[in-house]
Amino acid sequence: MKHVNWNQEYPEVPEAVHRSVLDALSSLDEQEEKMKKTPKKRMILLAAALVALVGMTAAATGVFEWNERAGEVFEADEETRNELSINQMAEDISQTVTDQGLTITAVQTIQDKNRFYALFEVTAENPDMQITSDCSLDYTLDFGGGEDPFCARGWGFVSEFDQAVSNTRYFEIRGTKMEESNVDLVMNLHFTGLRGEPEVKAGEGELLISGSWDFSLNLRTSDMISHEVEKTYELDGYDIYIGTVALSPLSMTIVYDGTDVRTMEAGKEIRLDQLDELTELYPTGVRYEDGTVVDEGLMLPLTAGFRDGEKTYELLLPFDKVVNPERITALLIGDTVVEL
């Protein structure tokens, strides 16, 4: 057979992967004469070698199969999921700790410069213990001496609509990172107890299990693709200047002219500083270079506010359907198309 130097063909693959493939190919060479009469066996062995190569290459580059729940939260096709995994924006954690008859597994994280999501699975050894969406986990955080990077954080068990009640339930932590948070950190997460349903709304449930479950998760930053728009568009009858649009697979920032936004605010007779909203500024999707439209519906911001002494007004918005920012050529705000 023709010999191929696999070390030169796939130099980025670890040595262990090279050795595995070379061993398979060596076995094929040793049996070459015998296999001349049985070409099917030859093809099977070669296929096995290639399967080993592809599988180990995927593992080496960080590609993994997303958890089903994570896939429901962040809608993305397989190619986009793999890109997030390779770029370490999605990570398979697979850390499991058991204490006092309760097992907590850190399943997966998904994040970018602005957003963070961590998925856990909680299982009680007692099959009669029912973990509902109104149960809760006590926990504390530290960042290895670094500053807390989150400006907002939420957590809780998933709803009954997403998962039936049993002794096993998914637990999620979601965070919005501060704009100035631009360094990688390790988040040390310390779960200390499982609580039952509270007797009163917004109350604290009875502590059902007390213990210690410790995890270390990576908080990573990532670059966004920035577009200088610098153009005025008519939005609901108002001339609004758009300065920049920045995109990542999970989020987007839009910077408007602050004076224009104040003019619209006055015309609409609302007060942004009293939690009123100008939904006319909210995007509804993006368009790719081939004309494909990713419809996000009305995108509600994670953060919104005036910056630089009200010179600008900035929106930080989450994508539910994960996008490919390199392919985006236009932003959609209602019927208005903002070319990028």
Coordinates of C-alpha atoms in Angstrom, one line a residue:
M1 CA 0.0 0.0 0.0
K2 CA 1.0 3.7 -0.3
H3 CA 2.7 4.9 2.8
V4 CA 1.6 8.2 4.3
N5 CA 3.5 10.2 6.9
W6 CA 0.6 10.9 9.3
N7 CA 2.8 13.0 11.5
Q8 CA 3.1 15.5 8.7
E9 CA -0.5 15.2 7.5
Y10 CA -2.0 15.9 11.0
P11 CA 0.8 17.7 13.0
E12 CA -1.7 19.3 15.4
V13 CA -2.9 16.0 16.8
P14 CA -1.3 14.7 20.0
E15 CA 1.4 12.0 19.8
A16 CA -1.0 9.4 21.4
V17 CA -3.3 9.9 18.5
H18 CA -0.5 9.4 16.0
R19 CA 0.7 6.3 17.6
S20 CA -2.8 4.7 17.6
V21 CA -3.2 5.3 13.9
L22 CA 0.3 4.2 13.1
D23 CA -0.3 1.0 15.0
A24 CA -3.4 0.3 13.0
L25 CA -1.7 1.1 9.7
S26 CA 1.3 -1.1 10.7
S27 CA -1.1 -4.0 11.3
L28 CA -2.6 -3.4 7.9
D29 CA 0.9 -3.5 6.3
E30 CA 1.8 -6.8 8.0
Q31 CA -1.3 -8.4 6.6
E32 CA -1.0 -6.9 3.2
E33 CA -0.2 -10.1 1.3
K34 CA -2.9 -12.0 3.1
M35 CA -5.5 -9.3 2.4
K36 CA -4.8 -9.1 -1.4
K37 CA -7.2 -12.0 -1.6
T38 CA -9.7 -10.4 0.8
P39 CA -10.1 -6.8 -0.1
K40 CA -13.2 -6.4 2.2
K41 CA -11.0 -7.1 5.2
R42 CA -8.5 -4.6 4.1
M43 CA -11.1 -1.9 3.8
I44 CA -12.6 -2.7 7.2
L45 CA -9.2 -2.4 8.8
L46 CA -8.4 0.9 7.0
A47 CA -11.8 2.2 8.0
A48 CA -11.1 1.3 11.6
A49 CA -7.9 3.3 11.5
L50 CA -9.6 6.3 10.1
V51 CA -12.4 6.1 12.7
A52 CA -9.8 6.0 15.4
L53 CA -8.1 9.1 13.9
V54 CA -11.3 11.1 13.6
G55 CA -12.6 10.2 17.0
M56 CA -9.3 11.0 18.8
T57 CA -8.8 14.2 16.7
A58 CA -12.3 15.4 17.8
A59 CA -11.4 14.7 21.4
A60 CA -8.1 16.4 21.1
T61 CA -9.7 19.6 19.7
G62 CA -12.3 19.7 22.5
V63 CA -15.4 18.7 20.4
F64 CA -17.9 16.8 22.5
E65 CA -21.6 15.9 22.3
W66 CA -23.7 18.6 23.9
N67 CA -26.1 17.8 26.7
E68 CA -29.7 17.8 25.5
R69 CA -30.8 20.4 28.0
A70 CA -28.0 22.8 27.0
G71 CA -29.0 22.3 23.4
E72 CA -32.6 23.4 24.2
V73 CA -31.3 26.6 25.9
F74 CA -28.9 27.5 23.1
E75 CA -30.3 26.5 19.8
A76 CA -27.5 25.7 17.4
D77 CA -26.7 23.4 14.5
E78 CA -24.0 20.8 14.9
E79 CA -21.3 22.8 13.1
T80 CA -21.9 25.8 15.3
R81 CA -21.8 23.7 18.4
N82 CA -18.5 22.2 17.4
E83 CA -17.1 25.7 16.7
L84 CA -18.1 26.8 20.2
S85 CA -16.5 23.7 21.7
I86 CA -13.2 24.1 19.7
N87 CA -13.0 27.8 20.8
Q88 CA -13.7 26.7 24.4
M89 CA -16.8 28.8 24.5
A90 CA -18.6 25.5 25.3
E91 CA -16.9 23.0 27.6
D92 CA -17.7 19.5 28.8
I93 CA -17.1 19.7 32.6
S94 CA -17.9 16.2 33.8
Q95 CA -17.1 16.9 37.5
T96 CA -19.1 14.7 40.0
V97 CA -19.2 15.0 43.8
T98 CA -21.3 12.8 46.1
D99 CA -22.0 13.7 49.8
Q100 CA -24.7 12.8 52.2
G101 CA -26.6 10.8 49.6
L102 CA -26.7 13.6 47.1
T103 CA -24.7 13.6 43.8
I104 CA -24.1 16.8 42.0
T105 CA -22.5 16.7 38.5
A106 CA -21.2 19.8 36.7
V107 CA -22.2 18.9 33.1
Q108 CA -21.4 21.8 30.8
T109 CA -20.7 25.5 30.5
I110 CA -21.4 27.8 27.6
Q111 CA -20.1 31.4 27.6
D112 CA -18.7 34.3 25.7
K113 CA -17.5 37.8 26.6
N114 CA -20.9 38.8 28.0
R115 CA -22.8 35.7 29.0
F116 CA -22.2 32.7 31.2
Y117 CA -24.3 29.5 31.6
A118 CA -23.5 26.4 33.7
L119 CA -25.6 23.2 33.8
F120 CA -25.6 20.8 36.7
E121 CA -27.5 17.6 37.4
V122 CA -28.6 16.9 40.9
T123 CA -29.6 13.4 42.0
A124 CA -30.8 12.2 45.4
E125 CA -29.9 8.7 46.4
N126 CA -33.3 8.3 47.9
P127 CA -35.7 7.6 45.0
D128 CA -38.6 8.9 47.0
M129 CA -37.1 12.4 47.3
Q130 CA -38.9 14.6 44.8
I131 CA -36.8 17.6 43.6
T132 CA -39.1 20.3 42.1
S133 CA -38.4 23.6 40.4
D134 CA -39.2 25.3 43.7
C135 CA -36.4 23.5 45.5
S136 CA -33.1 25.3 45.8
L137 CA -29.4 24.8 46.3
D138 CA -27.3 26.9 48.7
Y139 CA -23.9 27.9 47.4
T140 CA -21.1 30.4 47.6
L141 CA -18.6 31.6 45.0
D142 CA -15.0 32.8 45.0
F143 CA -12.8 33.7 42.1
G144 CA -9.4 32.8 43.3
G145 CA -8.6 36.3 44.6
G146 CA -10.1 37.9 41.5
E147 CA -13.0 40.3 41.3
D148 CA -16.6 39.0 40.8
P149 CA -17.0 39.4 37.0
F150 CA -20.8 39.4 37.0
C151 CA -23.1 42.4 37.1
A152 CA -26.1 40.0 37.3
R153 CA -26.6 36.4 38.1
G154 CA -29.5 34.0 38.4
W155 CA -29.9 30.4 39.3
G156 CA -32.5 27.6 40.0
F157 CA -33.8 24.2 39.1
V158 CA -35.5 23.9 35.7
S159 CA -39.3 24.0 35.5
E160 CA -41.7 21.1 35.4
F161 CA -42.4 22.1 31.8
D162 CA -38.8 21.2 30.9
Q163 CA -38.3 18.2 33.2
A164 CA -40.6 15.9 35.1
V165 CA -40.5 15.8 38.9
S166 CA -38.3 13.0 40.3
N167 CA -35.2 12.5 42.5
T168 CA -33.1 13.9 39.6
R169 CA -33.2 17.5 38.3
Y170 CA -31.1 19.9 36.3
F171 CA -29.9 23.1 38.0
E172 CA -28.7 26.1 36.1
I173 CA -26.6 29.2 36.8
R174 CA -26.8 32.1 34.4
G175 CA -24.6 35.3 34.5
T176 CA -24.2 38.5 32.7
K177 CA -20.5 39.6 32.8
M178 CA -19.5 43.2 33.4
E179 CA -18.1 45.1 30.5
E180 CA -14.7 45.5 32.0
S181 CA -14.4 41.8 32.8
N182 CA -11.8 40.9 30.2
V183 CA -9.6 38.3 32.0
D184 CA -9.9 34.6 32.3
L185 CA -10.8 33.4 35.8
V186 CA -11.5 30.2 37.8
M187 CA -14.8 30.2 39.5
N188 CA -14.8 28.1 42.7
L189 CA -18.3 27.0 43.4
H190 CA -19.2 25.6 46.8
F191 CA -22.7 24.0 47.2
T192 CA -23.6 23.5 50.8
G193 CA -27.2 22.2 50.9
L194 CA -30.4 21.2 49.2
R195 CA -33.6 23.0 50.3
G196 CA -37.2 21.9 49.8
E197 CA -40.1 24.1 48.6
P198 CA -40.6 27.3 50.7
E199 CA -43.9 27.5 52.6
V200 CA -44.3 31.2 51.5
K201 CA -43.4 32.8 48.2
A202 CA -39.9 34.3 48.2
G203 CA -39.2 32.4 51.4
E204 CA -36.5 29.9 52.2
G205 CA -37.3 26.2 52.2
E206 CA -36.4 23.6 54.8
L207 CA -32.8 22.4 54.6
L208 CA -33.2 18.8 53.4
I209 CA -29.6 17.8 53.0
S210 CA -26.5 19.5 54.2
G211 CA -23.0 18.7 52.8
S212 CA -20.1 19.9 50.7
W213 CA -19.9 19.7 46.9
D214 CA -17.0 21.7 45.4
F215 CA -16.4 22.5 41.7
S216 CA -14.0 24.7 39.7
L217 CA -15.2 26.2 36.5
N218 CA -13.4 28.3 33.9
L219 CA -14.6 31.8 33.1
R220 CA -13.3 32.7 29.7
T221 CA -13.3 35.9 27.6
S222 CA -13.7 35.9 23.9
D223 CA -13.5 38.5 21.1
M224 CA -16.4 40.0 19.3
I225 CA -16.6 41.0 15.7
S226 CA -17.1 44.8 15.6
H227 CA -18.7 46.8 12.8
E228 CA -18.5 50.6 12.4
V229 CA -22.0 51.4 11.2
E230 CA -21.9 55.2 11.7
K231 CA -25.2 55.9 9.9
T232 CA -28.6 57.3 10.8
Y233 CA -31.7 55.1 10.3
E234 CA -35.4 55.8 10.7
L235 CA -36.8 53.8 13.6
D236 CA -40.6 54.2 14.2
G237 CA -40.5 57.7 12.7
Y238 CA -37.4 58.9 14.6
D239 CA -33.9 59.4 13.2
I240 CA -31.6 57.3 15.2
Y241 CA -27.8 57.2 14.7
I242 CA -26.1 53.8 15.1
G243 CA -22.5 54.0 15.9
T244 CA -21.2 50.4 16.2
V245 CA -22.6 46.8 16.3
A246 CA -20.5 44.0 17.9
L247 CA -21.3 40.4 17.5
S248 CA -20.4 37.0 19.1
P249 CA -22.2 33.7 18.7
L250 CA -24.1 34.3 21.9
S251 CA -24.6 38.0 22.2
M252 CA -24.6 41.4 20.5
T253 CA -24.0 45.0 21.6
I254 CA -25.5 48.0 19.8
V255 CA -24.3 51.6 20.4
Y256 CA -26.8 54.3 19.6
D257 CA -26.4 58.1 19.8
G258 CA -27.6 59.2 23.2
T259 CA -29.2 62.5 22.1
D260 CA -31.3 60.6 19.5
V261 CA -32.4 58.1 22.1
R262 CA -33.4 61.0 24.5
T263 CA -35.4 62.6 21.7
M264 CA -37.3 59.3 21.1
E265 CA -37.8 58.9 24.8
A266 CA -39.4 62.3 25.1
G267 CA -41.6 61.8 22.0
K268 CA -42.8 58.5 23.4
E269 CA -43.4 60.1 26.9
I270 CA -41.6 57.4 28.8
R271 CA -38.8 57.4 31.3
L272 CA -35.9 55.0 30.7
D273 CA -34.5 55.6 34.1
Q274 CA -37.7 54.3 35.6
L275 CA -37.5 51.0 33.8
D276 CA -39.6 52.0 30.8
E277 CA -38.4 50.5 27.5
L278 CA -37.9 51.7 23.9
T279 CA -38.7 48.4 22.2
E280 CA -38.3 50.2 18.8
L281 CA -34.6 50.0 19.4
Y282 CA -34.6 46.3 20.0
P283 CA -33.4 44.1 17.1
T284 CA -35.4 41.1 15.9
G285 CA -32.8 39.1 14.0
V286 CA -29.8 39.0 11.7
R287 CA -29.2 38.2 8.1
Y288 CA -26.4 36.1 6.6
E289 CA -24.5 36.8 3.4
D290 CA -26.5 34.2 1.5
G291 CA -29.8 36.0 2.5
T292 CA -30.7 33.5 5.3
V293 CA -32.5 35.3 8.1
V294 CA -32.1 34.2 11.7
D295 CA -35.3 35.3 13.4
E296 CA -34.9 35.9 17.1
G297 CA -38.2 37.6 17.7
L298 CA -38.0 40.8 19.8
M299 CA -34.5 40.6 21.5
L300 CA -34.8 41.8 25.1
P301 CA -31.6 43.3 26.4
L302 CA -29.5 41.9 29.3
T303 CA -28.3 45.4 30.1
A304 CA -29.2 48.9 28.7
G305 CA -28.1 52.3 29.6
F306 CA -26.5 55.6 28.7
R307 CA -22.7 55.8 28.6
D308 CA -20.0 58.5 28.3
G309 CA -22.1 61.2 30.0
E310 CA -25.2 60.3 27.8
K311 CA -23.3 60.7 24.6
T312 CA -24.2 57.1 23.7
Y313 CA -26.9 54.5 24.6
E314 CA -25.8 50.9 24.7
L315 CA -27.8 47.7 24.5
L316 CA -26.4 44.3 25.3
L317 CA -28.6 41.6 23.9
P318 CA -28.6 37.7 24.0
F319 CA -29.0 35.4 21.0
D320 CA -31.3 32.4 21.7
K321 CA -30.5 30.9 18.4
V322 CA -26.7 30.8 18.3
V323 CA -25.3 32.6 15.3
N324 CA -22.2 32.6 13.2
P325 CA -21.0 36.2 13.5
E326 CA -18.5 35.9 10.6
R327 CA -21.4 35.3 8.2
I328 CA -23.7 38.2 9.4
T329 CA -24.0 41.1 7.0
A330 CA -27.1 42.8 8.3
L331 CA -28.9 43.5 11.5
L332 CA -32.7 43.6 11.5
I333 CA -34.6 46.0 13.7
G334 CA -38.3 45.5 12.8
D335 CA -38.6 46.3 9.1
T336 CA -35.3 48.3 9.1
V337 CA -32.2 46.6 7.7
V338 CA -28.9 47.8 9.1
E339 CA -26.1 46.9 6.7
L340 CA -22.9 45.8 8.4

